[in-house]
CSV table of C-alpha atoms and ligand atoms in Angstrom, one decimal:
chain,number,residue,atom,x,y,z
A,1,MET,CA,-42.2,-23.6,-17.2
A,2,ASN,CA,-44.9,-22.1,-19.3
A,3,GLN,CA,-44.5,-18.9,-21.5
A,4,LEU,CA,-45.7,-16.5,-18.8
A,5,GLU,CA,-43.1,-18.2,-16.4
A,6,LEU,CA,-40.3,-17.8,-18.8
A,7,LEU,CA,-41.1,-14.3,-19.4
A,8,TRP,CA,-41.1,-13.7,-15.6
A,9,GLU,CA,-37.5,-15.6,-15.5
A,10,LEU,CA,-36.4,-13.4,-18.3
A,11,GLN,CA,-37.3,-10.1,-16.9
A,12,LYS,CA,-35.3,-11.4,-13.5
A,13,HIS,CA,-32.2,-12.2,-15.5
A,14,GLU,CA,-32.5,-8.9,-17.4
A,15,LYS,CA,-32.8,-6.9,-14.3
A,16,HIS,CA,-30.0,-8.7,-12.4
A,17,LEU,CA,-27.9,-8.1,-15.7
A,18,GLY,CA,-28.6,-4.3,-15.7
A,19,LEU,CA,-27.6,-4.2,-11.8
A,20,LEU,CA,-24.3,-6.1,-12.7
A,21,LYS,CA,-23.3,-3.6,-15.6
A,22,GLU,CA,-24.1,-0.9,-13.2
A,23,LYS,CA,-21.7,-2.2,-10.8
A,24,LEU,CA,-19.1,-2.9,-13.3
A,25,GLU,CA,-19.3,0.8,-14.6
A,26,ASN,CA,-19.3,2.2,-11.0
A,27,LEU,CA,-16.2,0.3,-10.5
A,28,ALA,CA,-14.5,1.8,-13.5
A,29,LYS,CA,-15.6,5.1,-12.7
A,30,SER,CA,-14.2,5.1,-9.1
A,31,SER,CA,-10.8,5.0,-10.7
A,32,TYR,CA,-9.0,4.2,-7.5
A,33,ILE,CA,-6.1,3.1,-9.6
A,34,GLU,CA,-5.6,6.4,-11.5
A,35,THR,CA,-6.0,8.5,-8.2
A,36,MET,CA,-3.5,6.2,-6.5
A,37,THR,CA,-1.1,6.4,-9.4
A,38,LEU,CA,-1.2,10.2,-9.3
A,39,LYS,CA,-0.7,10.1,-5.5
A,40,MET,CA,2.6,7.8,-5.8
A,41,GLU,CA,3.9,10.0,-8.7
A,42,ASP,CA,3.6,13.0,-6.3
A,43,LEU,CA,5.3,11.2,-3.5
A,44,GLU,CA,8.0,10.4,-5.8
A,45,GLN,CA,8.4,13.9,-7.1
A,46,GLU,CA,8.6,15.2,-3.3
A,47,LEU,CA,11.3,12.4,-2.7
A,48,SER,CA,13.3,13.4,-5.4
A,49,ASN,CA,13.2,17.1,-4.4
A,50,ARG,CA,13.9,16.3,-0.9
A,51,LYS,CA,16.9,14.2,-2.1
A,52,LYS,CA,18.3,17.0,-4.2
A,53,SER,CA,18.3,19.5,-1.3
A,54,LEU,CA,20.0,17.0,0.8
A,55,GLU,CA,22.8,16.7,-1.8
A,56,GLU,CA,23.0,20.3,-2.0
A,57,ASN,CA,23.3,20.9,1.8
A,58,ASN,CA,25.7,18.0,1.9
A,59,LYS,CA,27.8,19.9,-0.8
A,60,LEU,CA,27.7,23.2,1.2
A,61,LEU,CA,28.7,21.3,4.6
A,62,ARG,CA,31.7,19.8,2.8
A,63,LYS,CA,32.5,23.5,1.5
A,64,ASN,CA,32.2,24.9,4.9
A,65,ASP,CA,34.2,22.1,6.6
A,66,SER,CA,37.2,23.0,4.3
A,67,THR,CA,36.9,26.7,4.8
A,68,LEU,CA,36.8,26.0,8.6
A,69,LYS,CA,40.1,24.0,8.3
A,70,GLU,CA,41.7,26.8,6.1
A,71,LEU,CA,40.6,29.3,8.9
A,72,ASN,CA,41.9,27.3,11.7
A,73,PHE,CA,45.3,26.7,10.0
A,74,GLN,CA,45.4,30.7,9.2
A,75,LEU,CA,44.6,31.2,12.8
A,76,LYS,CA,47.4,28.6,14.0
A,77,GLU,CA,50.0,30.3,11.9
A,78,ILE,CA,49.2,33.9,12.9
A,79,GLU,CA,49.4,32.8,16.5
A,80,LYS,CA,52.5,31.0,15.9
A,81,GLU,CA,54.1,34.2,14.6
A,82,LEU,CA,52.4,36.4,17.5
A,83,TYR,CA,53.8,34.3,20.2
A,84,SER,CA,57.1,33.4,18.5
A,85,GLY,CA,58.7,36.8,19.7
A,86,VAL,CA,60.1,37.2,16.1
A,87,VAL,CA,57.8,40.2,15.3
A,88,THR,CA,58.6,43.1,17.6
A,89,ASP,CA,57.0,45.9,15.8
A,90,ILE,CA,54.0,47.0,18.0
A,91,LYS,CA,51.9,48.2,14.9
A,92,GLN,CA,52.5,44.9,13.2
A,93,LEU,CA,51.7,43.0,16.4
A,94,ASP,CA,48.5,45.0,16.8
A,95,TYR,CA,47.5,44.2,13.3
A,96,MET,CA,48.1,40.7,13.8
A,97,ASP,CA,46.1,40.5,16.9
A,98,LYS,CA,43.1,42.2,15.2
A,99,GLU,CA,43.6,39.7,12.2
A,100,SER,CA,43.4,36.9,14.6
A,101,GLU,CA,40.5,38.1,16.5
A,102,SER,CA,38.8,38.5,13.2
A,103,ILE,CA,39.5,35.0,12.1
A,104,LYS,CA,38.3,33.7,15.5
A,105,ASP,CA,35.0,35.7,14.8
A,106,SER,CA,34.7,34.1,11.2
A,107,ILE,CA,35.3,30.6,12.8
A,108,ASN,CA,32.6,31.0,15.4
A,109,GLU,CA,30.1,32.2,12.5
A,110,LEU,CA,31.1,29.3,10.3
A,111,GLU,CA,30.7,26.6,13.3
A,112,LEU,CA,27.2,28.0,13.9
A,113,GLU,CA,26.3,27.8,10.3
A,114,ILE,CA,27.9,24.3,10.1
A,115,ILE,CA,25.7,23.2,13.2
A,116,SER,CA,22.3,24.7,11.8
A,117,LEU,CA,23.2,23.0,8.4
A,118,MET,CA,23.7,19.8,10.2
A,119,GLU,CA,20.6,20.1,11.8
A,120,ASP,CA,18.7,20.9,8.5
A,121,ILE,CA,20.4,17.8,7.0
A,122,GLU,CA,19.1,15.6,9.8
A,123,ASP,CA,15.5,17.0,9.3
A,124,ILE,CA,15.7,16.3,5.6
A,125,ARG,CA,16.9,12.8,6.2
A,126,MET,CA,13.9,12.1,8.6
A,127,GLU,CA,11.4,13.7,6.1
A,128,ILE,CA,13.0,11.2,3.3
A,129,GLU,CA,12.6,8.4,5.5
A,130,LYS,CA,8.9,9.4,6.5
A,131,ILE,CA,8.1,9.8,2.6
A,132,GLU,CA,9.9,6.2,1.7
A,133,GLU,CA,7.8,4.6,4.3
A,134,GLU,CA,4.5,6.2,3.1
A,135,HIS,CA,5.7,5.2,-0.3
A,136,ARG,CA,6.3,1.7,0.4
A,137,GLU,CA,3.1,1.2,2.1
A,138,ASN,CA,1.3,2.7,-0.6
A,139,LYS,CA,2.8,0.7,-3.2
A,140,GLU,CA,2.0,-2.5,-1.1
A,141,ARG,CA,-1.6,-1.3,-0.7
A,142,PHE,CA,-1.9,-0.4,-4.3
A,143,LYS,CA,-0.8,-3.8,-5.2
A,144,GLU,CA,-3.5,-5.5,-3.0
A,145,THR,CA,-6.1,-3.4,-4.3
A,146,THR,CA,-5.2,-3.9,-7.8
A,147,ILE,CA,-5.3,-7.6,-7.5
A,148,GLU,CA,-8.7,-7.2,-5.5
A,149,TYR,CA,-10.1,-4.8,-8.2
A,150,GLU,CA,-9.1,-7.2,-11.0
A,151,LYS,CA,-10.7,-10.1,-9.2
A,152,LEU,CA,-13.8,-8.1,-8.5
A,153,THR,CA,-14.0,-7.3,-12.3
A,154,ASP,CA,-13.3,-10.7,-13.4
A,155,GLU,CA,-16.3,-12.0,-11.0
A,156,LEU,CA,-18.6,-9.4,-12.3
A,157,ARG,CA,-17.8,-10.0,-15.9
A,158,GLU,CA,-18.3,-14.0,-15.2
A,159,GLN,CA,-21.9,-13.2,-13.7
A,160,ILE,CA,-22.7,-11.0,-16.6
A,161,ARG,CA,-21.8,-14.0,-19.1
A,162,LYS,CA,-23.8,-16.5,-17.1
A,163,ASP,CA,-26.9,-13.9,-17.0
A,164,MET,CA,-26.5,-13.3,-20.8
A,165,ASP,CA,-26.5,-17.3,-21.3
A,166,GLN,CA,-29.5,-17.6,-19.4
A,167,ILE,CA,-31.3,-14.8,-20.9
A,168,TYR,CA,-30.4,-16.1,-24.5
A,169,ASN,CA,-31.5,-19.6,-23.2
A,170,VAL,CA,-34.9,-18.6,-21.7
A,171,SER,CA,-35.6,-16.1,-24.6
A,172,SER,CA,-35.1,-18.9,-27.3
A,173,LYS,CA,-38.0,-20.8,-25.5
A,174,ILE,CA,-40.5,-17.9,-25.7
A,175,GLU,CA,-42.7,-17.6,-28.8
A,176,LYS,CA,-41.7,-15.1,-31.4
A,177,GLU,CA,-44.8,-12.7,-31.0
A,178,LEU,CA,-44.9,-13.0,-27.2
A,179,TYR,CA,-41.3,-12.1,-27.0
A,180,GLU,CA,-41.9,-9.0,-29.3
A,181,LYS,CA,-44.8,-7.9,-27.1
A,182,TYR,CA,-42.6,-8.2,-24.2
A,183,ASN,CA,-40.0,-5.9,-25.7
A,184,THR,CA,-42.5,-3.3,-26.9
A,185,ILE,CA,-43.9,-3.0,-23.3
A,186,LYS,CA,-40.5,-3.1,-21.9
A,187,ASN,CA,-39.3,-0.3,-24.2
A,188,ASN,CA,-42.4,2.0,-23.3
A,189,LYS,CA,-42.8,1.1,-19.7
A,190,ARG,CA,-39.0,0.2,-18.6
A,191,TYR,CA,-40.1,-3.3,-17.5
A,192,ALA,CA,-42.7,-5.3,-19.1
A,193,ILE,CA,-44.0,-7.8,-16.3
A,194,ALA,CA,-45.6,-6.6,-12.9
A,195,GLU,CA,-46.3,-8.5,-10.2
A,196,VAL,CA,-49.6,-8.5,-8.8
A,197,ILE,CA,-49.5,-7.6,-4.9
A,198,GLU,CA,-52.6,-7.4,-2.8
A,199,ASP,CA,-54.8,-7.3,-5.9
A,200,GLU,CA,-52.9,-4.3,-7.2
A,201,CYS,CA,-50.8,-4.2,-10.4
A,202,SER,CA,-47.4,-3.3,-9.0
A,203,GLY,CA,-46.5,-1.3,-12.0
A,204,CYS,CA,-49.3,1.4,-11.8
A,205,HIS,CA,-51.1,0.5,-8.5
A,206,VAL,CA,-54.5,0.0,-10.0
A,207,ILE,CA,-56.7,-2.7,-8.4
A,208,ILE,CA,-57.0,-5.6,-10.9
A,209,PRO,CA,-60.8,-6.8,-11.4
A,210,THR,CA,-62.0,-9.9,-9.8
A,211,TYR,CA,-62.6,-11.4,-13.2
A,212,LEU,CA,-59.0,-11.1,-14.2
A,213,LEU,CA,-57.6,-11.9,-10.8
A,214,ASP,CA,-58.5,-15.5,-11.0
A,215,LYS,CA,-56.8,-15.6,-14.5
A,216,VAL,CA,-53.5,-14.0,-13.4
A,217,LYS,CA,-53.3,-16.5,-10.6
A,218,SER,CA,-53.8,-19.4,-12.8
A,219,ARG,CA,-50.9,-18.3,-14.9
A,220,GLU,CA,-52.3,-20.0,-17.8
A,221,GLU,CA,-52.8,-16.9,-19.8
A,222,ILE,CA,-50.9,-13.7,-20.7
A,223,ILE,CA,-53.1,-11.1,-19.0
A,224,GLN,CA,-52.2,-7.5,-19.5
A,225,CYS,CA,-52.9,-4.7,-16.9
A,226,GLU,CA,-56.0,-2.6,-18.2
A,227,ASN,CA,-54.3,0.4,-17.1
A,228,CYS,CA,-50.8,0.2,-17.9
A,229,GLY,CA,-50.5,-2.4,-20.3
A,230,ARG,CA,-47.9,-4.6,-18.4
A,231,ILE,CA,-48.4,-8.3,-18.3
A,232,LEU,CA,-49.5,-9.3,-14.7
A,233,PHE,CA,-47.7,-12.1,-12.8
A,234,SER,CA,-48.9,-13.6,-9.7
A,235,PRO,CA,-46.2,-14.4,-7.2
A,236,VAL,CA,-48.7,-16.7,-5.4
A,237,HIS,CA,-49.6,-19.6,-7.5
A,238,PRO,CA,-52.3,-21.8,-6.2
B,1,ZN,ZN1,-50.7,-1.7,-14.4
């Protein structure tokens, strides 16, 4: 490989390295892991809220159950007295009758409340189940993706390391002055070597004069484009 071909090799590896670094940066920027972590925290919060409201509803249900028992007991007592024949005073009987009706109303009301409460509890239970299922799936997916993400990052790092080794190897074989020239053009023009395609400099699209074309194709000398100053490289080599 002569000096020109080494330069061409160098540019290829540098371009490749640039692409790899960009990929690595994009991977870091997409921050899937961060988004996913936030989402899972949200779900956990939601789950804890639902569990709290389930607990409150259960407490209320227990309280209503015991009130219902109490009311049923009171009703029984009144009815026992009412039909025992012990009380004969009409006014008192009337009062007890009204009392018993009022307790019956309260019992009906409470029973409806209990039914609605039980329905709510069932709904919350189902919601909790759904959230837990989603959370489980997310955790599973998150684990898989994290492994994939790390694998991809490791692969990119490994390729970057290889490119850097190759860049070091190639550039150490290039003469110092030429290497400096290459870097100067690169700094000014983004890339230093332009391929000649259909007799044009692919860097600036100016036609290369015939007297230079043969020299470029021979790859024996370092020829710069008269217009943009890039070093010309012919992909076809006779
Ligand atoms: Zn040019």
